[in-house]
mmCIF file with all atom_site columns, C-alpha atoms in Angstrom:
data_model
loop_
_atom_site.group_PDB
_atom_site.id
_atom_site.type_symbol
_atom_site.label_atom_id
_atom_site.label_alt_id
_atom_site.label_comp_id
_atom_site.label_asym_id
_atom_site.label_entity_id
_atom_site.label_seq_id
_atom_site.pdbx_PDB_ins_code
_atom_site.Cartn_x
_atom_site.Cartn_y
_atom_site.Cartn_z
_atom_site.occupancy
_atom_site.B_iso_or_equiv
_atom_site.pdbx_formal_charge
_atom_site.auth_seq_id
_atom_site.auth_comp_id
_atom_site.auth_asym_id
_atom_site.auth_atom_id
_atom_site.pdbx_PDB_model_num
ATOM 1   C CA . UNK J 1 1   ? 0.000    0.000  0.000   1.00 45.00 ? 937  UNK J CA 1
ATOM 2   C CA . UNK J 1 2   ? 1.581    3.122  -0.991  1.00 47.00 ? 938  UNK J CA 1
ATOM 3   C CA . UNK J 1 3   ? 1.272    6.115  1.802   1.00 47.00 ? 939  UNK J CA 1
ATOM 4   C CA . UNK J 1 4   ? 1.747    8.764  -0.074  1.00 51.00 ? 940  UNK J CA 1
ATOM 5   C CA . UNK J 1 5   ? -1.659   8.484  -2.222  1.00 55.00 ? 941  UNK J CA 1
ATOM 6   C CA . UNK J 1 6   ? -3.732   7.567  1.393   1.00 54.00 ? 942  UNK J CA 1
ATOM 7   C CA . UNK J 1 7   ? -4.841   10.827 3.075   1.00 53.00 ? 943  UNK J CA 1
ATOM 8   C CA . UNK J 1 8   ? -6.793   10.895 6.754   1.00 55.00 ? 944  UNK J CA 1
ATOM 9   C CA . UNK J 1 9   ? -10.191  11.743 5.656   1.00 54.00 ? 945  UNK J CA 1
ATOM 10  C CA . UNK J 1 10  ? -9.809   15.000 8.517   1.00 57.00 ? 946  UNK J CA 1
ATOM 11  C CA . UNK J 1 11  ? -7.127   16.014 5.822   1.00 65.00 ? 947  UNK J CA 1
ATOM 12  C CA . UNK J 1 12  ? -9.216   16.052 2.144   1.00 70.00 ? 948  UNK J CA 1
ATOM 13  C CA . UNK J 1 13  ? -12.384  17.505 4.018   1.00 67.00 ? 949  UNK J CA 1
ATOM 14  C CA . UNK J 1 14  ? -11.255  21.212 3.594   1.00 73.00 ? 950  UNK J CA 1
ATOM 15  C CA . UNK J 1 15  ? -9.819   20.428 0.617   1.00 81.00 ? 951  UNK J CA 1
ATOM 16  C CA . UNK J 1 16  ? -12.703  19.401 -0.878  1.00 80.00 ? 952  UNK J CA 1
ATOM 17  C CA . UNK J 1 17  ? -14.910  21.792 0.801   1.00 79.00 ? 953  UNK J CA 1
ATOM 18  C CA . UNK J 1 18  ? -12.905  24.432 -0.874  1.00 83.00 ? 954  UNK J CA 1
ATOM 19  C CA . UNK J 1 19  ? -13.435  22.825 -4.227  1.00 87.00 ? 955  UNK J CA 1
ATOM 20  C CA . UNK J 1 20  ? -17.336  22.299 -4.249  1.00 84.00 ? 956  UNK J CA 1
ATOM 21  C CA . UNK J 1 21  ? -17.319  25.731 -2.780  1.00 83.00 ? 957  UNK J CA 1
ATOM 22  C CA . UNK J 1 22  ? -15.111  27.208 -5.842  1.00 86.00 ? 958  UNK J CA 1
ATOM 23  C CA . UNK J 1 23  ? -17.363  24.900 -8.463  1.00 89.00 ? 959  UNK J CA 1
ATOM 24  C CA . UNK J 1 24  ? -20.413  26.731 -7.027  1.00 85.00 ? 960  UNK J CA 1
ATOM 25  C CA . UNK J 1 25  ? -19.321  30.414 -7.108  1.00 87.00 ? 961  UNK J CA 1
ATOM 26  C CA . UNK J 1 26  ? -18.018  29.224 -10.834 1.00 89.00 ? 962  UNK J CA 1
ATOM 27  C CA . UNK J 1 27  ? -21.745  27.612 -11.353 1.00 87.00 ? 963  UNK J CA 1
ATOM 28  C CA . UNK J 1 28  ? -22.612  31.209 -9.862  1.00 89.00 ? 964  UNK J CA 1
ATOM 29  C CA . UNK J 1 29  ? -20.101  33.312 -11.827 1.00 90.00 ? 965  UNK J CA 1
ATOM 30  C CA . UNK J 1 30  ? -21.556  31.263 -15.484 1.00 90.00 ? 966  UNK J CA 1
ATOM 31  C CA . UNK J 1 31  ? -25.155  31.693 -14.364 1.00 90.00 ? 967  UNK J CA 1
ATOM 32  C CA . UNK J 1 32  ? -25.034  35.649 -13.919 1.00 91.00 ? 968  UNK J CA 1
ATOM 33  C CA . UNK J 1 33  ? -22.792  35.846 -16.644 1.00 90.00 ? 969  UNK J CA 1
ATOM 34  C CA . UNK J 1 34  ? -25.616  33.924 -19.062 1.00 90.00 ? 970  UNK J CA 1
ATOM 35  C CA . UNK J 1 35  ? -28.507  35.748 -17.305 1.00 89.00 ? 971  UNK J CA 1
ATOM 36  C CA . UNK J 1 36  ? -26.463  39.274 -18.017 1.00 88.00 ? 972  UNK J CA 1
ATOM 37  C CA . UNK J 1 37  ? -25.845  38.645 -21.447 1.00 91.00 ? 973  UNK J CA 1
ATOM 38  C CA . UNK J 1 38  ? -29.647  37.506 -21.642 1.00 89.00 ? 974  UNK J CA 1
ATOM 39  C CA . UNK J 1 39  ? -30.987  41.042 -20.379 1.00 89.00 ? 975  UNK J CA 1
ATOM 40  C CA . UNK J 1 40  ? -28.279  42.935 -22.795 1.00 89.00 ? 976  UNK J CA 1
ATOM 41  C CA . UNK J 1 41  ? -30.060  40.874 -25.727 1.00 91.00 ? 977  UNK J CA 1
ATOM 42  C CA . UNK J 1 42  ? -33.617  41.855 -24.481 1.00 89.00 ? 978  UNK J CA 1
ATOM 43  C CA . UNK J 1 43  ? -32.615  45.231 -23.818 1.00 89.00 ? 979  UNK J CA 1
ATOM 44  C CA . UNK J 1 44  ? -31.175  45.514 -27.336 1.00 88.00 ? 980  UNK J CA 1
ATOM 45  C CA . UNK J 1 45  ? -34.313  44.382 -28.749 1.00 89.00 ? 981  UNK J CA 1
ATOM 46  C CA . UNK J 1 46  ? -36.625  46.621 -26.882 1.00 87.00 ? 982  UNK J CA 1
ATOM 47  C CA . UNK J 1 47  ? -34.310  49.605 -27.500 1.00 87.00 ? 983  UNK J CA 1
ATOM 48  C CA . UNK J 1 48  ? -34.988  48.539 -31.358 1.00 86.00 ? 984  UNK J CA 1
ATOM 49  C CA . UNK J 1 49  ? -39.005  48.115 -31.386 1.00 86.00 ? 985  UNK J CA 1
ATOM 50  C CA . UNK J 1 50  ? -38.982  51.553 -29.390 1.00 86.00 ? 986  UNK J CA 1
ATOM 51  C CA . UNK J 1 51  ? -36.954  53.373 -32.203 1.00 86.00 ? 987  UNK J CA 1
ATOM 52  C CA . UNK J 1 52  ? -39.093  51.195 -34.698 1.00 86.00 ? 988  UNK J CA 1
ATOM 53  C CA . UNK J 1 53  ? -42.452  52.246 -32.985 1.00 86.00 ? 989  UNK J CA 1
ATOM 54  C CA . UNK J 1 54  ? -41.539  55.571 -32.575 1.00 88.00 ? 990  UNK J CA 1
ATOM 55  C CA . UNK J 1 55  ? -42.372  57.056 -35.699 1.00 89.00 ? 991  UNK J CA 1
ATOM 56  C CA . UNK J 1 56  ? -44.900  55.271 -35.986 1.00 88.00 ? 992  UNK J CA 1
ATOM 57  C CA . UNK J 1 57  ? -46.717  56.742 -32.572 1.00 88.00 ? 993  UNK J CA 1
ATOM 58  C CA . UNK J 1 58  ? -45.604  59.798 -34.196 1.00 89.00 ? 994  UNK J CA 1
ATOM 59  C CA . UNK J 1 59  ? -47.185  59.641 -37.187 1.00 91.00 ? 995  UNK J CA 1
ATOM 60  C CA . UNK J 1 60  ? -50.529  58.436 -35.672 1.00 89.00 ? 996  UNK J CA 1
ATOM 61  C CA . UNK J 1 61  ? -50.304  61.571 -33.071 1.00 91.00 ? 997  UNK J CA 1
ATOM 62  C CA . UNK J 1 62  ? -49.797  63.713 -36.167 1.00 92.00 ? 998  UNK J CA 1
ATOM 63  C CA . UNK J 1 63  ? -52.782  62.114 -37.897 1.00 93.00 ? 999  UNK J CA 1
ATOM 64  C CA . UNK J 1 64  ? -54.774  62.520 -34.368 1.00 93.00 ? 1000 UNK J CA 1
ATOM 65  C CA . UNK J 1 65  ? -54.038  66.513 -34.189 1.00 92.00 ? 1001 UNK J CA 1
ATOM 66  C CA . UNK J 1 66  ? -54.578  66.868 -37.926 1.00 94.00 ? 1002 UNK J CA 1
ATOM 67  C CA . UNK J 1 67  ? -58.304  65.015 -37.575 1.00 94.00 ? 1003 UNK J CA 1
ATOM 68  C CA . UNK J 1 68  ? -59.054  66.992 -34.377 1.00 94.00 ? 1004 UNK J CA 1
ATOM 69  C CA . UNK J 1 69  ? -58.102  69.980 -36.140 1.00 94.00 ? 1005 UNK J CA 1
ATOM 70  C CA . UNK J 1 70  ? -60.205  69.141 -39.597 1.00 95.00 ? 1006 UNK J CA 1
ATOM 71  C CA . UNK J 1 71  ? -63.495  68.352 -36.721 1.00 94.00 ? 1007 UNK J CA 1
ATOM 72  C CA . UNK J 1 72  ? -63.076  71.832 -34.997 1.00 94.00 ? 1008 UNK J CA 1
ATOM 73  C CA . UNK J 1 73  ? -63.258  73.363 -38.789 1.00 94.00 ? 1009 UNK J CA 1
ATOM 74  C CA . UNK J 1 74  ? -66.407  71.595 -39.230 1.00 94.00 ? 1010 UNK J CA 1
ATOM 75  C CA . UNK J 1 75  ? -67.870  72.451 -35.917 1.00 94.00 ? 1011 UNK J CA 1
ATOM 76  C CA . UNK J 1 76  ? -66.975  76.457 -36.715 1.00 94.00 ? 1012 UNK J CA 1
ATOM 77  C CA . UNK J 1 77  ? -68.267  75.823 -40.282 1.00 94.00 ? 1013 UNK J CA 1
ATOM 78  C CA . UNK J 1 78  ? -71.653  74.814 -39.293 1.00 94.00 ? 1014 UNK J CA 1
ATOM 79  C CA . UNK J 1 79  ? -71.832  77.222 -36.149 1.00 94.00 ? 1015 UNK J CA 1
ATOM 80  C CA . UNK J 1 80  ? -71.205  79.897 -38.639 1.00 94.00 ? 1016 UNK J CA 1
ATOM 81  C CA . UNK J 1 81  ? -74.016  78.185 -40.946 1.00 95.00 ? 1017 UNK J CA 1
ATOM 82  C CA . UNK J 1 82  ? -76.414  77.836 -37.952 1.00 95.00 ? 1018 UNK J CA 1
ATOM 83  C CA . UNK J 1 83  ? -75.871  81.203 -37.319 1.00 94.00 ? 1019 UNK J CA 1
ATOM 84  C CA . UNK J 1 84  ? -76.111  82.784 -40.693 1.00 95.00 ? 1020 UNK J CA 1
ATOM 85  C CA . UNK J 1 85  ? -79.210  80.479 -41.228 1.00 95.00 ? 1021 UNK J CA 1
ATOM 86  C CA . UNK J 1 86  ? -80.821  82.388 -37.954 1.00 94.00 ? 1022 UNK J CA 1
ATOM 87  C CA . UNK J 1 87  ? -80.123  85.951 -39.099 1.00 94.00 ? 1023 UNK J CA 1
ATOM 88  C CA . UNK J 1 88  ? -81.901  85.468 -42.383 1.00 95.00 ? 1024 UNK J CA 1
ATOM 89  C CA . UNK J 1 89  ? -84.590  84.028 -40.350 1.00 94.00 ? 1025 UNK J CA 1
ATOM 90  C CA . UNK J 1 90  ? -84.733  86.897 -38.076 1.00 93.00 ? 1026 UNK J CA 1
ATOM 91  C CA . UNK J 1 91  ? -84.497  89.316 -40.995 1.00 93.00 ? 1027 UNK J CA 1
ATOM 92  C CA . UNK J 1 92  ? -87.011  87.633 -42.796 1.00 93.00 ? 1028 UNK J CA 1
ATOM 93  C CA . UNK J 1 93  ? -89.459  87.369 -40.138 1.00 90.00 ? 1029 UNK J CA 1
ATOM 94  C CA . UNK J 1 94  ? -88.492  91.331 -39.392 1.00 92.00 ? 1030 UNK J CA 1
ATOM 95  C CA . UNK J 1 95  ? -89.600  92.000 -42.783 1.00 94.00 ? 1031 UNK J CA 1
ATOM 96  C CA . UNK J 1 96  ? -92.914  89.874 -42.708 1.00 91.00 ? 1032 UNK J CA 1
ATOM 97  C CA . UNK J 1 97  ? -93.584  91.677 -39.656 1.00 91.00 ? 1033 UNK J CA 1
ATOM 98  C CA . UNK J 1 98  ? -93.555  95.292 -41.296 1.00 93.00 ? 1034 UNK J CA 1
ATOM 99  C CA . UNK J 1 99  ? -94.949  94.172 -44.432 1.00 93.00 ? 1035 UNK J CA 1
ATOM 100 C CA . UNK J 1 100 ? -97.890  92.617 -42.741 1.00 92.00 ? 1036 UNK J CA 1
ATOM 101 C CA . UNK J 1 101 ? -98.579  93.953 -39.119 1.00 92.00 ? 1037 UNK J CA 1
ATOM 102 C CA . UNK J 1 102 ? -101.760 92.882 -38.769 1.00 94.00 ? 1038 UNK J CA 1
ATOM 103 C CA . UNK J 1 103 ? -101.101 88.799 -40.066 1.00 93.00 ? 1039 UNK J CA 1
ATOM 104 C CA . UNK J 1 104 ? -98.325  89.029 -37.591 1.00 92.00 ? 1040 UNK J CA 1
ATOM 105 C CA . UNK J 1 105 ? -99.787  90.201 -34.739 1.00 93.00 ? 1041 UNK J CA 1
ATOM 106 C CA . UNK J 1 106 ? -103.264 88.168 -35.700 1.00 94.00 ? 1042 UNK J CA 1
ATOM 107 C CA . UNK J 1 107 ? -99.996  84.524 -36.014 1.00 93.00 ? 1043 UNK J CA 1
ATOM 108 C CA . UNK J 1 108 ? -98.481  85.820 -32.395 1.00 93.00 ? 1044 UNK J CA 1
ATOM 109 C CA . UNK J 1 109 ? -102.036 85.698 -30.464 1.00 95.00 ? 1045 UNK J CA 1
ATOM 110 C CA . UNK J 1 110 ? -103.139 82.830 -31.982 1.00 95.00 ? 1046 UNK J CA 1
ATOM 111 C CA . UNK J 1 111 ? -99.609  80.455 -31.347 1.00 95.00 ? 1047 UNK J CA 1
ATOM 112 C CA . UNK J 1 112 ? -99.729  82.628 -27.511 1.00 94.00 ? 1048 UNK J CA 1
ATOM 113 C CA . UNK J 1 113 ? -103.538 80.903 -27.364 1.00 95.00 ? 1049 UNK J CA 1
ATOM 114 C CA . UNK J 1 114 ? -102.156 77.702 -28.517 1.00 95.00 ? 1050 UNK J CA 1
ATOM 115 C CA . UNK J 1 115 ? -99.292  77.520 -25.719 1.00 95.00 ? 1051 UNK J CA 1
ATOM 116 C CA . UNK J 1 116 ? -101.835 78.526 -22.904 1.00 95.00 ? 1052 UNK J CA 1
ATOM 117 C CA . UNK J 1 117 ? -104.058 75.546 -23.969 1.00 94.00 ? 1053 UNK J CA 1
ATOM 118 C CA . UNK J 1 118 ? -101.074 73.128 -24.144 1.00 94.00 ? 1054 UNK J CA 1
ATOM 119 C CA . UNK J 1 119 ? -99.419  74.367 -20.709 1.00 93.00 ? 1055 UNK J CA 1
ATOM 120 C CA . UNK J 1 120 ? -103.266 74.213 -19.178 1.00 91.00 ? 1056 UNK J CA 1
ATOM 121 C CA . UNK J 1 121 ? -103.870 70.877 -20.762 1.00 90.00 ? 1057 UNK J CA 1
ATOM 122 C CA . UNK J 1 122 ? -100.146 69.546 -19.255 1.00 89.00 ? 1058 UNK J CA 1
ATOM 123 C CA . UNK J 1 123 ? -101.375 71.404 -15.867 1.00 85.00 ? 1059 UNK J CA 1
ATOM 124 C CA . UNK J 1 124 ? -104.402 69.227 -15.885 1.00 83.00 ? 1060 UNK J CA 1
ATOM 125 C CA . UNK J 1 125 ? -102.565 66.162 -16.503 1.00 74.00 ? 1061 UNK J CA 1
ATOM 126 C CA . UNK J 1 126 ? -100.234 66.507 -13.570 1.00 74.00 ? 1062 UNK J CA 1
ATOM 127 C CA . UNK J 1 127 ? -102.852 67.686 -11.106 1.00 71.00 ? 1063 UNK J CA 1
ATOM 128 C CA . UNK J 1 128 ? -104.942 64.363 -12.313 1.00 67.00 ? 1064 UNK J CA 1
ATOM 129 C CA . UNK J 1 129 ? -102.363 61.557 -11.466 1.00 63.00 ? 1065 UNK J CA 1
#
């Protein structure tokens, strides 16, 4: 038996706690190293959809301000049409009323009789239930 190759077991017990401990920080060391490279690779592709999407979110905000723009037109277009529309109505009904005072005044009493007998009517109704 050759005593050089035969070790107390008290002996090798640090020894080869110190290796399994080095094998695990190594395990350790190759894990983060994977899992860092990993996140560098995801990063790098988010970074590249962002710069990708980007003109494309601005485009669609440009088309957004361009539509809300083109709908406040339209709403000052018609206001302006509503609004001429009730001039000429006022003017016209100005002129009806000097060209024919007494139709006018004769169309005023009878649609004033006409709203006394609906609001006494709707009275009626609400006193009855």
């Amino acid at each position: 038996m050759n005593t050089n190759t035969m070790h107390p077991l008290g002996t090798d017990a640090p020894n080869l706690a110190d290796q399994a401990a080095d094998r695990a920080n190594s395990a350790i060391r190759s894990t983060q190293n994977v899992t860092n490279a990993a996140f560098d690779r995801l990063t790098d592709k988010v970074g590249d959809v962002r710069d990708q999407a980007a003109p494309l979110i601005n485009r669609l905000s440009d088309q957004a301000g361009t539509a809300a723009r083109r709908g406040l037109d339209a709403v000052r277009d018609t206001s302006a049409q509503v609004r001429e529309t009730a001039l000429k109505a006022s003017d016209t009904t100005v002129a009806y009323i000097k060209d024919e005072p007494l139709k006018a005044i004769l169309i005023a009493a009878a649609t004033g009789a006409a709203l006394m007998a609906l609001v006494s009517l709707l009275g009626r109704s609400r006193s009855a239930n």
